[in-house]
Coordinates of C-alpha atoms in Angstrom, one line a residue:
X9 CA 127.2 106.4 103.5
X10 CA 126.5 108.1 100.3
X11 CA 128.8 109.0 97.4
X12 CA 130.9 106.7 95.3
X13 CA 133.8 104.7 96.5
X14 CA 136.9 103.4 94.8
X15 CA 138.2 99.9 95.2
X16 CA 141.4 99.6 97.3
X17 CA 142.1 96.1 96.1
X18 CA 140.5 93.6 93.7
X19 CA 140.5 89.9 94.4
X20 CA 139.5 88.3 91.0
X21 CA 140.9 84.8 90.6
X22 CA 137.6 82.8 91.2
X23 CA 136.0 81.4 88.0
X24 CA 132.5 81.7 89.4
X25 CA 130.4 84.0 91.5
X26 CA 131.4 84.6 95.2
X27 CA 128.6 83.3 97.5
X28 CA 130.2 84.4 100.8
X29 CA 133.2 86.0 102.4
X30 CA 134.6 86.1 105.9
X31 CA 137.3 88.2 107.5
X32 CA 139.5 86.6 110.2
X33 CA 139.2 87.9 113.7
X34 CA 142.7 89.5 113.5
X35 CA 141.8 91.2 110.3
X36 CA 144.8 89.7 108.4
X37 CA 143.0 87.3 106.0
X38 CA 139.9 87.2 103.9
X39 CA 138.1 83.9 102.9
X40 CA 135.9 83.7 99.9
X41 CA 133.6 80.8 98.9
X42 CA 132.6 80.5 95.3
X43 CA 130.3 78.9 92.7
X44 CA 133.4 77.3 91.2
X45 CA 133.5 74.9 94.1
X46 CA 136.6 76.4 95.7
X47 CA 137.4 78.7 98.5
X48 CA 140.4 81.1 98.5
X49 CA 142.4 82.8 101.2
X50 CA 143.5 86.3 100.6
X51 CA 145.9 88.7 102.3
X52 CA 143.9 91.6 103.6
X53 CA 147.0 93.8 103.3
X54 CA 147.7 93.4 99.6
X55 CA 144.9 91.4 98.1
X56 CA 147.1 88.5 97.1
X57 CA 145.7 85.0 97.1
X58 CA 147.5 83.0 99.8
X59 CA 145.9 79.6 99.3
X60 CA 143.4 77.8 97.1
X61 CA 141.1 75.5 99.0
X62 CA 140.1 72.6 96.7
X63 CA 138.1 69.5 97.5
X64 CA 134.4 70.3 97.4
X65 CA 132.4 68.6 94.7
X66 CA 129.9 71.4 94.2
X67 CA 129.5 75.1 94.9
X68 CA 130.5 76.6 98.3
X69 CA 127.5 78.0 100.1
X70 CA 129.1 79.6 103.1
X71 CA 132.4 80.0 104.9
X72 CA 133.8 81.1 108.2
X73 CA 137.4 82.1 108.9
X74 CA 139.1 81.8 112.3
X75 CA 142.7 82.9 113.0
X76 CA 144.0 79.3 112.8
X77 CA 141.5 77.4 110.6
X78 CA 139.0 78.0 107.8
X79 CA 135.6 76.3 107.5
X80 CA 133.5 75.9 104.4
X81 CA 130.2 74.2 103.6
X82 CA 128.8 73.2 100.2
X83 CA 126.0 71.9 98.1
X84 CA 128.0 68.6 98.1
X85 CA 126.5 68.0 101.6
X86 CA 129.8 68.3 103.4
X87 CA 131.7 70.7 105.6
X88 CA 135.4 71.1 105.5
X89 CA 138.0 72.4 107.9
X90 CA 141.2 73.8 106.4
X91 CA 144.7 74.8 107.5
X92 CA 145.0 78.6 106.9
X93 CA 148.8 78.4 106.4
X94 CA 149.0 75.5 103.9
X95 CA 145.5 75.3 102.5
X96 CA 145.4 71.6 103.4
X97 CA 142.0 70.1 104.2
X98 CA 142.2 68.9 107.8
X99 CA 138.7 67.3 108.3
X100 CA 135.6 66.5 106.3
X101 CA 132.3 66.6 108.2
X102 CA 129.8 64.1 106.7
X103 CA 126.3 63.4 107.7
X104 CA 123.9 65.9 106.2
X105 CA 121.8 64.4 103.3
X106 CA 121.3 67.6 101.4
X107 CA 122.9 71.0 100.7
X108 CA 124.6 72.5 103.8
X109 CA 123.4 76.1 104.0
X110 CA 125.2 77.7 106.9
X111 CA 127.8 77.0 109.5
X112 CA 128.7 78.6 112.8
X113 CA 131.9 78.0 114.8
X114 CA 131.4 78.9 118.5
X115 CA 132.4 77.5 121.9
X116 CA 134.7 74.9 120.3
X117 CA 131.7 73.5 118.4
X118 CA 130.6 73.7 114.8
X119 CA 126.9 74.1 114.1
X120 CA 125.4 73.6 110.6
X121 CA 122.0 74.0 108.9
X122 CA 120.8 72.1 105.9
X123 CA 118.1 71.7 103.3
X124 CA 117.6 68.2 104.9
X125 CA 115.5 70.0 107.6
X126 CA 118.0 69.5 110.3
X127 CA 120.7 71.4 112.1
X128 CA 123.7 69.6 113.7
X129 CA 126.4 70.2 116.2
X130 CA 129.9 68.8 115.6
X131 CA 133.2 68.5 117.4
X132 CA 135.5 71.0 115.7
X133 CA 138.6 68.9 116.3
X134 CA 137.1 65.4 115.7
X135 CA 134.7 66.1 112.9
X136 CA 132.0 63.9 114.4
X137 CA 128.4 65.0 114.9
X138 CA 127.6 65.3 118.6
X139 CA 123.9 66.4 118.3
X140 CA 121.2 66.5 115.7
X141 CA 118.4 69.0 115.9
X142 CA 115.3 67.7 114.1
X143 CA 111.9 69.2 114.1
X144 CA 111.6 71.8 111.4
X145 CA 109.2 70.9 108.6
X146 CA 111.4 72.4 105.8
X147 CA 114.8 73.8 105.0
X148 CA 116.9 75.1 107.9
X149 CA 118.6 78.3 106.8
X150 CA 120.1 80.5 109.5
X151 CA 121.8 79.9 112.9
X152 CA 122.7 81.8 116.0
X153 CA 124.2 80.5 119.3
X154 CA 124.0 81.7 122.9
X155 CA 126.8 80.4 125.1
X156 CA 126.2 79.1 128.6
X157 CA 127.7 82.2 130.2
X158 CA 125.0 84.3 128.6
X159 CA 122.2 82.2 130.1
X160 CA 120.7 82.7 133.6
X161 CA 120.7 79.9 136.2
X162 CA 117.5 79.2 138.0
X163 CA 114.7 79.1 136.9
X164 CA 116.2 78.0 133.6
X165 CA 117.1 74.3 133.2
X166 CA 120.6 73.4 134.2
X167 CA 120.9 71.1 131.1
X168 CA 120.2 74.0 128.7
X169 CA 122.6 76.4 130.5
X170 CA 125.3 73.7 130.4
X171 CA 125.5 73.5 126.6
X172 CA 124.0 76.8 125.6
X173 CA 121.2 77.4 123.2
X174 CA 121.0 77.2 119.4
X175 CA 118.5 79.3 117.5
X176 CA 117.5 78.2 113.9
X177 CA 115.3 79.8 111.2
X178 CA 113.5 77.8 108.5
X179 CA 111.5 78.1 105.4
X180 CA 108.6 76.5 107.4
X181 CA 108.1 80.1 108.8
X182 CA 109.3 79.3 112.3
X183 CA 112.4 79.8 114.4
X184 CA 113.3 77.2 117.0
X185 CA 115.4 77.4 120.2
X186 CA 117.3 74.2 121.0
X187 CA 119.1 73.0 124.1
X188 CA 122.5 72.0 122.7
X189 CA 123.3 69.5 125.4
X190 CA 120.2 67.5 125.0
X191 CA 119.2 68.3 121.4
X192 CA 115.6 69.0 122.5
X193 CA 113.5 71.9 121.3
X194 CA 113.1 74.5 124.1
X195 CA 110.8 76.9 122.2
X196 CA 109.2 77.3 118.8
X197 CA 108.9 80.9 117.7
X198 CA 105.7 81.3 115.7
X199 CA 104.4 84.4 114.1
X200 CA 106.0 84.9 110.7
X201 CA 103.8 84.1 107.6
X202 CA 106.8 83.5 105.4
X203 CA 110.2 81.8 105.4
X204 CA 112.7 82.9 108.1
X205 CA 115.7 84.0 106.1
X206 CA 118.0 85.6 108.7
X207 CA 118.4 86.1 112.4
X208 CA 120.7 87.8 114.9
X209 CA 120.9 87.2 118.6
X210 CA 121.3 89.7 121.4
X211 CA 122.7 87.2 123.9
X212 CA 122.8 89.3 127.1
X213 CA 119.1 90.2 126.8
X214 CA 118.1 86.7 125.4
X215 CA 116.5 88.4 122.4
X216 CA 116.4 87.0 118.9
X217 CA 115.6 89.2 115.8
X218 CA 114.3 87.3 112.8
X219 CA 113.8 88.5 109.2
X220 CA 111.3 86.9 106.8
X221 CA 109.9 86.8 103.3
X222 CA 106.7 88.3 105.0
X223 CA 108.6 91.6 104.9
X224 CA 108.8 91.9 108.7
X225 CA 111.5 91.8 111.4
X226 CA 110.3 90.3 114.7
X227 CA 111.9 90.3 118.2
X228 CA 111.5 87.3 120.5
X229 CA 112.4 86.3 124.0
X230 CA 114.2 83.0 123.4
X231 CA 113.7 81.8 127.0
X232 CA 109.9 82.2 127.1
X233 CA 109.2 82.1 123.3
X234 CA 107.2 85.3 123.6
X235 CA 107.0 87.6 120.5
X236 CA 108.1 91.0 121.8
X237 CA 107.9 93.4 118.8
X238 CA 107.1 93.4 115.0
X239 CA 109.0 95.8 112.7
X240 CA 106.7 96.3 109.7
X241 CA 107.8 99.0 107.2
X242 CA 109.7 97.0 104.6
X243 CA 108.0 96.3 101.3
X244 CA 109.9 93.1 100.4
X245 CA 111.6 90.1 102.0
X246 CA 114.0 90.9 104.8
X247 CA 117.2 89.1 103.6
X248 CA 119.9 90.2 106.1
X249 CA 120.2 91.6 109.6
X250 CA 122.9 93.2 111.7
X251 CA 122.7 94.3 115.4
X252 CA 125.0 97.1 116.7
X253 CA 124.8 99.5 119.6
X254 CA 121.2 98.7 120.4
X255 CA 120.2 99.3 116.8
X256 CA 118.9 96.6 114.3
X257 CA 119.8 97.1 110.7
X258 CA 117.7 95.2 108.1
X259 CA 118.4 94.7 104.4
X260 CA 115.6 93.9 102.1
X261 CA 114.4 92.9 98.6
X262 CA 112.7 96.4 98.5
X263 CA 116.3 97.7 97.9
X264 CA 116.5 99.5 101.2
X265 CA 118.2 99.1 104.6
X266 CA 116.4 100.3 107.6
X267 CA 117.7 101.1 111.1
X268 CA 115.5 100.4 114.1
X269 CA 115.8 100.9 117.8
X270 CA 116.1 97.4 119.1
X271 CA 114.2 97.9 122.4
X272 CA 111.2 99.7 120.9
X273 CA 111.0 98.8 117.2
X274 CA 111.0 102.5 116.2
X275 CA 112.5 103.1 112.8
X276 CA 115.3 105.6 113.0
X277 CA 116.5 105.8 109.4
X278 CA 116.0 104.4 105.9
X279 CA 119.0 104.0 103.6
X280 CA 118.0 104.2 99.9
X281 CA 120.8 103.8 97.3
X282 CA 120.8 100.3 95.8
X283 CA 119.1 99.4 92.5
X284 CA 118.5 95.7 93.5
X285 CA 117.9 93.6 96.6
X286 CA 120.2 94.1 99.6
X287 CA 121.6 90.7 100.4
X288 CA 124.3 91.4 103.0
X289 CA 125.3 94.2 105.3
X290 CA 128.1 95.0 107.8
X291 CA 128.2 97.7 110.4
X292 CA 131.5 99.4 111.4
X293 CA 131.3 101.7 114.4
X294 CA 132.8 105.2 113.9
X295 CA 133.1 108.0 116.4
X296 CA 131.8 111.6 116.1
X297 CA 131.8 114.8 118.1
X298 CA 128.3 115.8 117.4
X299 CA 126.8 117.9 120.2
X300 CA 123.7 116.7 122.0
X301 CA 121.0 116.2 120.9
X302 CA 122.2 113.7 118.4
X303 CA 119.5 113.1 115.7
X304 CA 120.0 109.3 115.7
X305 CA 120.0 108.4 119.4
X306 CA 117.1 108.6 121.9
X307 CA 119.3 109.6 124.9
X308 CA 122.8 111.0 125.5
X309 CA 125.5 108.4 125.0
X310 CA 127.7 107.4 127.9
X311 CA 130.9 107.7 125.8
X312 CA 131.7 108.7 122.2
X313 CA 128.6 108.9 120.1
X314 CA 128.4 105.8 117.8
X315 CA 125.4 107.1 115.9
X316 CA 124.4 105.7 112.5
X317 CA 125.1 109.0 110.7
X318 CA 128.7 108.9 111.7
X319 CA 129.4 105.3 111.2
X320 CA 129.9 103.1 108.1
X321 CA 127.2 100.7 107.0
X322 CA 128.6 98.5 104.2
X323 CA 125.8 97.3 102.0
X324 CA 125.9 94.6 99.3
X325 CA 123.3 94.4 96.6
X326 CA 122.3 91.4 94.6
X327 CA 123.3 91.9 91.0
X328 CA 121.1 89.7 88.8
X329 CA 122.9 87.2 86.5
X330 CA 126.4 88.4 87.6
X331 CA 127.0 86.4 90.8
X332 CA 129.2 89.2 92.3
X333 CA 127.8 89.4 95.8
X334 CA 126.9 87.3 98.8
X335 CA 123.9 85.3 97.7
X336 CA 120.6 85.0 99.5
X337 CA 119.4 81.5 100.2
X338 CA 118.5 79.3 97.2
X339 CA 115.5 77.1 97.6
X340 CA 115.5 73.7 95.9
X341 CA 112.4 72.6 94.0

Protein backbone atom coordinates (compact mmCIF):
# COMPACT_ATOMS: atom_id res chain seq x y z
CA UNK A 1 0.00 0.00 0.00
CA UNK A 2 1.02 3.57 -0.33
CA UNK A 3 3.17 5.23 -2.93
CA UNK A 4 2.64 5.38 -6.65
CA UNK A 5 2.88 2.42 -8.98
CA UNK A 6 3.81 2.13 -12.63
CA UNK A 7 1.82 0.10 -15.13
CA UNK A 8 3.47 -3.14 -16.23
CA UNK A 9 1.12 -3.61 -19.19
CA UNK A 10 -1.74 -1.66 -20.70
CA UNK A 11 -4.71 -3.40 -22.34
CA UNK A 12 -6.43 -0.66 -24.29
CA UNK A 13 -8.40 -2.02 -27.23
CA UNK A 14 -11.96 -1.67 -25.86
CA UNK A 15 -14.05 1.19 -27.26
CA UNK A 16 -15.97 1.70 -24.02
CA UNK A 17 -15.45 1.57 -20.28
CA UNK A 18 -14.53 -1.74 -18.65
CA UNK A 19 -17.24 -2.90 -16.25
CA UNK A 20 -15.54 -6.02 -14.92
CA UNK A 21 -12.44 -8.13 -15.22
CA UNK A 22 -11.59 -11.70 -14.22
CA UNK A 23 -8.29 -13.60 -14.00
CA UNK A 24 -8.26 -17.30 -14.87
CA UNK A 25 -7.52 -19.74 -12.01
CA UNK A 26 -4.16 -20.60 -13.58
CA UNK A 27 -3.26 -16.91 -13.89
CA UNK A 28 -2.57 -17.15 -17.63
CA UNK A 29 -5.46 -15.11 -19.03
CA UNK A 30 -7.44 -12.00 -18.20
CA UNK A 31 -11.07 -11.46 -19.26
CA UNK A 32 -12.58 -7.98 -19.53
CA UNK A 33 -16.23 -7.06 -20.08
CA UNK A 34 -17.03 -3.67 -21.54
CA UNK A 35 -19.62 -1.00 -22.22
CA UNK A 36 -18.91 -1.56 -25.91
CA UNK A 37 -20.85 -4.85 -25.74
CA UNK A 38 -17.80 -7.07 -26.13
CA UNK A 39 -15.47 -9.05 -23.91
CA UNK A 40 -11.81 -9.59 -24.60
CA UNK A 41 -9.34 -12.23 -23.54
CA UNK A 42 -5.79 -11.08 -22.82
CA UNK A 43 -2.53 -12.83 -22.18
CA UNK A 44 -1.45 -12.06 -18.63
CA UNK A 45 2.18 -12.54 -19.69
CA UNK A 46 2.42 -9.86 -22.37
CA UNK A 47 -0.93 -8.00 -22.34
CA UNK A 48 -1.78 -9.00 -25.91
CA UNK A 49 -5.42 -9.50 -26.86
CA UNK A 50 -5.98 -13.22 -27.54
CA UNK A 51 -9.65 -13.18 -28.54
CA UNK A 52 -12.52 -10.78 -29.12
CA UNK A 53 -15.82 -12.13 -27.80
CA UNK A 54 -18.66 -10.58 -29.83
CA UNK A 55 -22.36 -11.36 -29.73
CA UNK A 56 -23.99 -9.47 -26.89
CA UNK A 57 -26.46 -6.81 -28.00
CA UNK A 58 -25.82 -4.45 -25.09
CA UNK A 59 -23.10 -3.70 -22.54
CA UNK A 60 -21.43 -6.51 -20.59
CA UNK A 61 -22.17 -6.21 -16.88
CA UNK A 62 -19.99 -8.99 -15.45
CA UNK A 63 -17.68 -11.80 -16.48
CA UNK A 64 -16.05 -14.89 -15.02
CA UNK A 65 -13.06 -16.70 -16.52
CA UNK A 66 -12.32 -20.38 -15.94
CA UNK A 67 -9.33 -22.25 -17.38
CA UNK A 68 -11.35 -23.76 -20.24
CA UNK A 69 -14.31 -21.40 -20.69
CA UNK A 70 -15.31 -17.78 -20.28
CA UNK A 71 -18.73 -16.57 -19.12
CA UNK A 72 -20.28 -13.15 -19.64
CA UNK A 73 -23.63 -11.56 -18.81
CA UNK A 74 -25.20 -8.48 -20.25
CA UNK A 75 -27.91 -5.86 -20.22
CA UNK A 76 -29.30 -7.74 -23.24
CA UNK A 77 -30.77 -10.22 -20.67
CA UNK A 78 -28.54 -13.12 -21.71
CA UNK A 79 -25.52 -15.04 -20.46
CA UNK A 80 -22.94 -16.46 -22.85
CA UNK A 81 -20.33 -19.20 -22.57
CA UNK A 82 -17.21 -18.88 -24.73
CA UNK A 83 -14.31 -21.07 -25.84
CA UNK A 84 -11.15 -19.45 -24.45
CA UNK A 85 -8.97 -20.76 -27.28
CA UNK A 86 -11.07 -19.73 -30.28
CA UNK A 87 -13.32 -17.00 -28.86
CA UNK A 88 -16.33 -18.87 -30.24
CA UNK A 89 -19.66 -18.57 -28.41
CA UNK A 90 -20.59 -22.05 -27.20
CA UNK A 91 -23.92 -21.42 -25.46
CA UNK A 92 -26.45 -18.65 -24.92
CA UNK A 93 -28.43 -18.80 -21.68
CA UNK A 94 -31.87 -17.22 -22.17
CA UNK A 95 -34.66 -16.77 -19.64
CA UNK A 96 -34.11 -13.60 -17.63
CA UNK A 97 -36.47 -10.78 -18.55
CA UNK A 98 -34.23 -7.88 -17.57
CA UNK A 99 -30.55 -6.97 -17.16
CA UNK A 100 -28.41 -9.83 -15.87
CA UNK A 101 -26.31 -8.30 -13.12
CA UNK A 102 -23.98 -11.03 -11.83
CA UNK A 103 -23.02 -14.62 -12.59
CA UNK A 104 -21.22 -17.24 -10.53
CA UNK A 105 -19.85 -20.56 -11.81
CA UNK A 106 -19.51 -23.19 -9.08
CA UNK A 107 -20.06 -26.91 -8.59
CA UNK A 108 -20.70 -27.41 -12.34
CA UNK A 109 -23.57 -24.93 -12.16
CA UNK A 110 -23.99 -21.34 -13.25
CA UNK A 111 -25.91 -18.98 -10.99
CA UNK A 112 -27.21 -15.60 -12.16
CA UNK A 113 -28.92 -12.56 -10.67
CA UNK A 114 -31.08 -10.05 -12.48
CA UNK A 115 -33.05 -6.85 -12.30
CA UNK A 116 -36.10 -9.04 -12.99
CA UNK A 117 -36.06 -9.79 -9.21
CA UNK A 118 -34.94 -13.39 -9.64
CA UNK A 119 -31.83 -15.49 -9.40
CA UNK A 120 -31.45 -18.64 -11.47
CA UNK A 121 -29.37 -21.81 -11.58
CA UNK A 122 -28.30 -23.24 -14.94
CA UNK A 123 -26.55 -26.30 -16.27
CA UNK A 124 -23.11 -25.12 -17.39
CA UNK A 125 -22.99 -27.66 -20.20
CA UNK A 126 -26.60 -27.58 -21.44
CA UNK A 127 -27.44 -23.91 -20.97
CA UNK A 128 -30.84 -24.76 -19.52
CA UNK A 129 -32.23 -23.22 -16.34
CA UNK A 130 -32.56 -25.87 -13.63
CA UNK A 131 -33.98 -23.65 -10.87
CA UNK A 132 -35.50 -20.22 -10.36
CA UNK A 133 -35.23 -18.38 -7.05
CA UNK A 134 -38.14 -15.97 -6.75
CA UNK A 135 -39.01 -13.96 -3.64
CA UNK A 136 -37.05 -10.70 -3.62
CA UNK A 137 -39.18 -7.59 -4.03
CA UNK A 138 -36.59 -5.74 -6.11
CA UNK A 139 -33.39 -6.17 -8.14
CA UNK A 140 -31.13 -9.08 -7.22
CA UNK A 141 -27.55 -7.85 -7.28
CA UNK A 142 -25.00 -10.12 -5.66
CA UNK A 143 -24.47 -13.87 -5.26
CA UNK A 144 -22.51 -16.37 -3.17
CA UNK A 145 -22.64 -20.16 -3.06
CA UNK A 146 -21.94 -22.72 -0.34
CA UNK A 147 -21.24 -26.21 -1.68
CA UNK A 148 -22.75 -29.32 -0.06
CA UNK A 149 -19.39 -30.32 1.42
CA UNK A 150 -19.39 -27.12 3.50
CA UNK A 151 -22.79 -27.83 5.05
CA UNK A 152 -23.42 -29.97 8.11
CA UNK A 153 -25.64 -33.04 8.09
CA UNK A 154 -28.26 -33.32 10.80
CA UNK A 155 -30.02 -31.28 11.97
CA UNK A 156 -29.89 -29.47 8.62
CA UNK A 157 -32.25 -30.65 5.91
CA UNK A 158 -30.79 -33.33 3.63
CA UNK A 159 -32.35 -31.64 0.61
CA UNK A 160 -30.49 -28.39 1.26
CA UNK A 161 -27.20 -30.16 1.90
CA UNK A 162 -27.57 -32.14 -1.32
CA UNK A 163 -27.62 -29.10 -3.60
CA UNK A 164 -25.85 -26.52 -1.46
CA UNK A 165 -27.03 -23.04 -0.57
CA UNK A 166 -27.21 -19.88 -2.66
CA UNK A 167 -27.10 -16.49 -0.93
CA UNK A 168 -28.45 -13.44 -2.78
CA UNK A 169 -28.51 -9.71 -1.96
CA UNK A 170 -31.09 -7.27 -3.26
CA UNK A 171 -32.04 -3.63 -3.48
CA UNK A 172 -35.05 -4.57 -1.33
CA UNK A 173 -32.67 -4.38 1.66
CA UNK A 174 -32.55 -8.11 2.35
CA UNK A 175 -30.33 -11.07 1.63
CA UNK A 176 -31.88 -14.48 1.14
CA UNK A 177 -30.53 -18.00 1.61
CA UNK A 178 -31.91 -20.51 -0.88
CA UNK A 179 -31.89 -24.30 -1.04
CA UNK A 180 -30.49 -24.93 -4.51
CA UNK A 181 -32.01 -28.39 -4.89
CA UNK A 182 -35.58 -27.27 -4.18
CA UNK A 183 -35.46 -23.55 -5.03
CA UNK A 184 -37.10 -22.71 -1.70
CA UNK A 185 -36.04 -19.84 0.54
CA UNK A 186 -34.34 -21.19 3.66
CA UNK A 187 -33.77 -17.85 5.44
CA UNK A 188 -34.38 -14.15 4.83
CA UNK A 189 -31.68 -11.96 6.39
CA UNK A 190 -33.32 -8.73 7.55
CA UNK A 191 -31.61 -5.80 9.22
CA UNK A 192 -30.16 -3.53 6.55
CA UNK A 193 -32.02 -0.28 5.93
CA UNK A 194 -30.66 0.12 2.39
CA UNK A 195 -29.88 -1.93 -0.69
CA UNK A 196 -27.52 -4.89 -0.27
CA UNK A 197 -24.78 -4.20 -2.81
CA UNK A 198 -22.20 -6.88 -2.02
CA UNK A 199 -21.66 -10.05 -0.03
CA UNK A 200 -18.95 -12.59 0.74
CA UNK A 201 -19.35 -15.99 2.31
CA UNK A 202 -17.17 -17.77 4.85
CA UNK A 203 -18.45 -21.24 3.96
CA UNK A 204 -16.76 -23.27 6.75
CA UNK A 205 -18.34 -21.11 9.46
CA UNK A 206 -21.63 -20.67 7.55
CA UNK A 207 -21.25 -16.89 7.88
CA UNK A 208 -22.26 -14.33 5.26
CA UNK A 209 -21.01 -10.73 5.29
CA UNK A 210 -23.18 -8.16 3.49
CA UNK A 211 -22.49 -4.54 2.57
CA UNK A 212 -25.20 -1.96 2.01
CA UNK A 213 -26.11 1.58 1.05
CA UNK A 214 -26.91 2.03 4.76
CA UNK A 215 -23.10 2.30 5.28
CA UNK A 216 -22.87 -0.90 7.33
CA UNK A 217 -21.40 -4.35 6.96
CA UNK A 218 -23.35 -7.11 8.70
CA UNK A 219 -22.46 -10.70 9.58
CA UNK A 220 -25.11 -13.44 9.47
CA UNK A 221 -25.43 -17.11 10.30
CA UNK A 222 -26.88 -18.44 7.04
CA UNK A 223 -28.28 -21.58 8.68
CA UNK A 224 -30.24 -19.89 11.45
CA UNK A 225 -30.70 -16.46 9.84
CA UNK A 226 -29.34 -14.76 12.97
CA UNK A 227 -27.60 -11.40 12.62
CA UNK A 228 -24.26 -11.84 14.37
CA UNK A 229 -22.50 -8.46 14.14
CA UNK A 230 -22.82 -4.97 12.65
CA UNK A 231 -19.76 -3.06 11.39
CA UNK A 232 -20.70 0.64 11.56
CA UNK A 233 -17.78 3.02 10.91
CA UNK A 234 -18.22 3.75 7.19
CA UNK A 235 -19.71 7.11 6.20
CA UNK A 236 -21.03 6.02 2.81
CA UNK A 237 -22.41 3.02 0.95
CA UNK A 238 -20.38 -0.18 1.23
CA UNK A 239 -19.80 -1.18 -2.39
CA UNK A 240 -17.38 -4.14 -2.24
CA UNK A 241 -16.17 -6.75 0.22
CA UNK A 242 -13.25 -9.18 0.44
CA UNK A 243 -12.60 -11.90 3.03
CA UNK A 244 -9.05 -13.07 3.73
CA UNK A 245 -7.28 -14.63 6.71
CA UNK A 246 -10.18 -13.98 9.10
CA UNK A 247 -10.26 -10.32 8.09
CA UNK A 248 -13.07 -8.56 6.23
CA UNK A 249 -12.12 -5.71 3.90
CA UNK A 250 -14.81 -3.23 2.86
CA UNK A 251 -14.62 -0.58 0.14
CA UNK A 252 -16.97 2.37 0.34
CA UNK A 253 -18.36 5.47 -1.29
CA UNK A 254 -16.69 7.34 1.58
CA UNK A 255 -13.43 6.79 -0.38
CA UNK A 256 -11.90 4.44 2.20
CA UNK A 257 -11.26 0.74 2.70
CA UNK A 258 -11.57 -0.64 6.20
CA UNK A 259 -10.13 -3.87 7.59
CA UNK A 260 -12.13 -5.67 10.30
CA UNK A 261 -11.67 -8.78 12.42
CA UNK A 262 -14.28 -11.15 11.02
CA UNK A 263 -15.12 -12.85 14.29
CA UNK A 264 -15.51 -9.73 16.45
CA UNK A 265 -16.26 -6.81 14.09
CA UNK A 266 -13.35 -4.79 15.51
CA UNK A 267 -11.86 -2.37 13.00
CA UNK A 268 -8.15 -3.03 12.52
CA UNK A 269 -7.17 -0.40 9.98
CA UNK A 270 -8.53 2.24 7.61
CA UNK A 271 -6.89 2.79 4.21
CA UNK A 272 -7.29 6.35 2.93
CA UNK A 273 -5.85 7.16 -0.48
CA UNK A 274 -8.58 7.38 -3.11
CA UNK A 275 -10.30 10.56 -4.22
CA UNK A 276 -13.52 8.81 -5.26
CA UNK A 277 -15.64 5.82 -4.26
CA UNK A 278 -13.88 2.47 -3.97
CA UNK A 279 -15.80 0.07 -6.20
CA UNK A 280 -13.61 -3.04 -6.21
CA UNK A 281 -10.79 -4.51 -4.17
CA UNK A 282 -8.61 -7.61 -4.20
CA UNK A 283 -6.42 -9.01 -1.44
CA UNK A 284 -3.12 -10.74 -2.17
CA UNK A 285 -1.43 -12.40 0.78
CA UNK A 286 2.23 -11.62 1.36
CA UNK A 287 4.61 -12.90 4.00
CA UNK A 288 6.60 -10.96 6.53
CA UNK A 289 9.10 -11.69 9.29
CA UNK A 290 7.80 -9.16 11.75
CA UNK A 291 8.45 -10.20 15.39
CA UNK A 292 5.54 -10.77 17.72
CA UNK A 293 3.55 -8.81 18.66
CA UNK A 294 2.34 -8.02 15.15
CA UNK A 295 0.28 -4.80 15.21
CA UNK A 296 -2.38 -6.23 12.91
CA UNK A 297 -3.20 -9.61 14.44
CA UNK A 298 -4.88 -10.33 17.79
CA UNK A 299 -2.87 -13.50 18.49
CA UNK A 300 0.37 -15.13 17.27
CA UNK A 301 0.03 -16.71 13.81
CA UNK A 302 0.51 -20.45 13.40
CA UNK A 303 2.77 -19.95 10.39
CA UNK A 304 4.16 -16.99 8.44
CA UNK A 305 2.42 -13.77 9.39
CA UNK A 306 -0.06 -12.74 6.70
CA UNK A 307 -0.86 -9.41 8.25
CA UNK A 308 -2.47 -6.54 6.36
CA UNK A 309 0.58 -4.30 6.72
CA UNK A 310 2.76 -6.76 4.80
CA UNK A 311 0.24 -7.77 2.16
CA UNK A 312 -1.04 -6.10 -0.95
CA UNK A 313 -4.55 -4.74 -1.10
CA UNK A 314 -5.40 -3.71 -4.64
CA UNK A 315 -8.05 -1.01 -4.60
CA UNK A 316 -10.00 0.32 -7.55
CA UNK A 317 -11.73 3.66 -7.46
CA UNK A 318 -14.67 4.88 -9.47
CA UNK A 319 -13.55 7.68 -11.78
CA UNK A 320 -16.59 9.78 -12.72
CA UNK A 321 -17.42 10.06 -16.43
CA UNK A 322 -14.39 8.04 -17.49
CA UNK A 323 -15.61 4.46 -17.22
CA UNK A 324 -12.18 3.12 -16.38
CA UNK A 325 -12.94 0.85 -13.47
CA UNK A 326 -15.16 -1.95 -12.29
CA UNK A 327 -18.56 -0.38 -11.96
CA UNK A 328 -20.89 -0.51 -8.97
CA UNK A 329 -24.42 -1.67 -9.74
CA UNK A 330 -26.60 0.59 -11.85
CA UNK A 331 -30.23 0.84 -10.86
CA UNK A 332 -32.82 1.19 -13.62
CA UNK A 333 -35.53 3.80 -13.13
